[in-house]
Amino acid sequence: MKILIIEDETELSKSIAEYLSGGSYLCEFATTFAEAMNKIEMFQYDCIVLDIMLPDGNGLTILEELKKQNKQDGVIIISAKNALEDKIEGLQLGADDYLTKPFHLSELMARIYSIIRRKQFNNSNIIIQNKLQIDLLAKTVTINNQNIDLTKKEFDLLL
C-alpha cells in the first residue's frame, strides 16, 4: 500500500513513515505545496496524509485539486488547527478523516487502514476469491481451508 505524507515538519514525516513501514506501507514524502502537487499529478496513492499548513500553499487547495481530477486517493488531514470550522471545511472538501496534532501514530495507522479497507476491500477484513481467502488483519492466506505460508513481500504482492 502506497502512502503520500504531505508534511513540512521533516521529523514528524520521518516518524510517521517509520511507524507505517512496520505495517507494510510504502511511504513517499512531499514537504512543500509545489512538491505535493507534482506528486499527486504523477502518481496514485492508497492514502494521503495531508497537513493543511504548508510553507508555500494551503493543503486544502491540494484536496480541491484531487477532487477536481476525480482522484480516488483516500485523504486524512493532519493539522494543528482544531477548530470545528476547520474540520468541517476539510471534510466537506472531500477529506475522509481529520486528525488533530498531536496524535498517536497507532491511531493514524488504524485510520489509514480503515480508509484503505473501505475503498479497496468493500469494508471487509477478509477477501474471498473462489477458494482463496485472505485475512487482512491476521495477514494470513488460505486455499481450500489450508494455510499458506507467505513472506511479507509475497503477501503484499498477492494483495
C-alpha positions as a printed NumPy array, in Angstrom:
array([[  0.   ,   0.   ,   0.   ],
       [  1.384,   3.357,  -1.049],
       [  1.058,   6.414,   1.208],
       [  1.973,  10.037,   0.45 ],
       [  2.871,  12.108,   3.505],
       [  2.492,  15.831,   2.809],
       [  4.047,  17.472,   5.849],
       [  6.616,  20.271,   6.165],
       [  7.901,  19.082,   9.57 ],
       [ 10.525,  16.566,   8.424],
       [ 10.915,  14.904,  11.833],
       [  7.178,  14.241,  12.025],
       [  7.178,  12.907,   8.441],
       [ 10.05 ,  10.542,   9.206],
       [  8.379,   9.38 ,  12.395],
       [  5.103,   8.674,  10.579],
       [  6.88 ,   6.844,   7.736],
       [  8.956,   4.745,  10.102],
       [  5.869,   3.682,  12.026],
       [  3.788,   2.982,   8.905],
       [  6.541,   0.979,   7.215],
       [  6.172,  -1.529,  10.051],
       [  2.596,  -2.008,   8.859],
       [  3.564,  -2.883,   5.26 ],
       [  3.078,   0.632,   3.903],
       [  5.402,   2.234,   1.363],
       [  5.73 ,   5.936,   2.168],
       [  6.682,   8.859,  -0.045],
       [  7.175,  12.447,   1.099],
       [  6.308,  15.947,  -0.025],
       [  7.396,  18.844,   2.18 ],
       [  6.075,  21.701,   0.074],
       [  2.873,  22.572,  -1.747],
       [  4.649,  22.501,  -5.121],
       [  6.222,  19.099,  -4.494],
       [  2.866,  17.695,  -3.321],
       [  1.047,  18.982,  -6.407],
       [  3.685,  17.396,  -8.643],
       [  3.367,  14.014,  -6.915],
       [ -0.437,  13.889,  -6.948],
       [ -0.47 ,  14.731, -10.661],
       [  2.032,  11.97 , -11.473],
       [  1.059,   9.149,  -9.114],
       [ -1.887,   7.483,  -7.425],
       [ -1.814,   6.676,  -3.705],
       [ -3.868,   4.435,  -1.488],
       [ -3.944,   7.196,   1.121],
       [ -2.589,  10.73 ,   1.5  ],
       [ -1.727,  12.144,   4.915],
       [ -2.156,  15.888,   4.378],
       [ -1.038,  18.797,   6.529],
       [ -3.048,  21.87 ,   5.586],
       [ -0.475,  24.461,   6.68 ],
       [  2.405,  24.26 ,   4.197],
       [  5.091,  26.924,   3.769],
       [  4.217,  27.714,   0.14 ],
       [  0.497,  26.979,  -0.006],
       [ -2.619,  25.608,   1.616],
       [ -3.217,  21.855,   1.843],
       [ -6.922,  22.406,   1.249],
       [ -6.048,  23.554,  -2.274],
       [ -4.363,  20.173,  -2.794],
       [ -7.537,  18.482,  -1.605],
       [ -9.606,  20.555,  -4.041],
       [ -7.255,  19.586,  -6.876],
       [ -7.566,  15.882,  -6.019],
       [-11.329,  16.139,  -6.249],
       [-11.156,  18.221,  -9.437],
       [ -9.011,  15.475, -11.037],
       [-11.534,  12.853,  -9.831],
       [ -8.797,  11.014,  -7.934],
       [ -9.914,   8.336,  -5.518],
       [ -6.923,   8.558,  -3.157],
       [ -8.026,   8.439,   0.47 ],
       [ -7.137,  11.61 ,   2.405],
       [ -6.534,  12.129,   6.1  ],
       [ -5.911,  15.721,   7.127],
       [ -3.449,  16.148,   9.982],
       [ -3.36 ,  19.647,  11.389],
       [ -2.575,  21.706,  14.441],
       [ -5.799,  23.58 ,  13.691],
       [ -8.501,  22.008,  15.799],
       [-11.324,  24.495,  15.361],
       [-14.607,  22.861,  14.426],
       [-14.887,  25.09 ,  11.327],
       [-11.514,  23.838,  10.014],
       [-12.553,  20.207,  10.483],
       [-15.904,  20.756,   8.782],
       [-14.299,  22.592,   5.854],
       [-11.74 ,  19.814,   5.305],
       [-14.355,  17.078,   5.445],
       [-16.759,  18.978,   3.178],
       [-13.983,  19.462,   0.61 ],
       [-13.604,  15.68 ,   0.422],
       [-11.195,  14.513,   3.116],
       [-12.018,  11.092,   4.522],
       [-10.837,  11.951,   8.026],
       [ -9.344,  14.778,  10.109],
       [ -6.82 ,  14.178,  12.872],
       [ -5.631,  16.969,  15.157],
       [ -1.957,  17.209,  16.153],
       [ -0.562,  15.846,  18.364],
       [ -1.878,  12.331,  17.682],
       [ -0.843,   8.761,  18.366],
       [  0.793,   7.03 ,  15.412],
       [ -1.204,   3.875,  16.141],
       [ -4.423,   5.868,  15.722],
       [ -3.213,   7.308,  12.414],
       [ -2.342,   3.827,  11.156],
       [ -5.765,   2.497,  12.207],
       [ -7.481,   5.34 ,  10.343],
       [ -5.359,   4.739,   7.229],
       [ -6.17 ,   1.041,   7.362],
       [ -9.866,   1.839,   7.707],
       [ -9.851,   4.119,   4.653],
       [ -7.962,   1.622,   2.511],
       [-10.219,  -1.236,   3.629],
       [-13.324,   0.78 ,   2.793],
       [-12.037,   1.958,  -0.597],
       [-10.38 ,  -1.232,  -1.818],
       [-11.871,  -4.152,   0.025],
       [-15.568,  -3.253,   0.356],
       [-15.214,  -2.571,   4.089],
       [-14.213,  -6.164,   4.88 ],
       [-11.163,  -7.543,   6.673],
       [-11.415, -10.794,   4.724],
       [-11.131, -11.109,   0.961],
       [-12.584, -14.237,  -0.601],
       [-11.902, -15.109,  -4.222],
       [-13.113, -18.593,  -5.167],
       [-11.155, -20.947,  -2.85 ],
       [ -8.645, -18.264,  -1.831],
       [ -9.198, -16.424,   1.46 ],
       [ -7.026, -13.518,   2.668],
       [ -7.363, -12.184,   6.204],
       [ -6.101,  -8.592,   6.097],
       [ -5.762,  -8.182,   9.87 ],
       [ -4.108, -11.506,  10.637],
       [ -2.154, -11.327,   7.347],
       [ -2.911, -14.945,   6.587],
       [ -3.826, -16.742,   3.392],
       [ -5.746, -19.987,   2.999],
       [ -6.643, -22.045,  -0.03 ],
       [ -9.245, -24.758,   0.45 ],
       [ -9.029, -24.047,   4.206],
       [ -5.292, -24.854,   4.252],
       [ -2.901, -22.17 ,   5.496],
       [ -0.342, -20.94 ,   3.009],
       [  2.882, -19.526,   4.457],
       [  3.897, -16.35 ,   2.651],
       [  6.642, -13.845,   3.27 ],
       [  5.643, -10.239,   3.879],
       [  6.597,  -9.355,   0.301],
       [  4.631, -12.275,  -1.152],
       [  1.577, -11.247,   0.915],
       [  1.861,  -7.648,  -0.328],
       [  2.201,  -8.801,  -3.936],
       [ -0.814, -11.063,  -3.572],
       [ -2.918,  -8.12 ,  -2.378]])
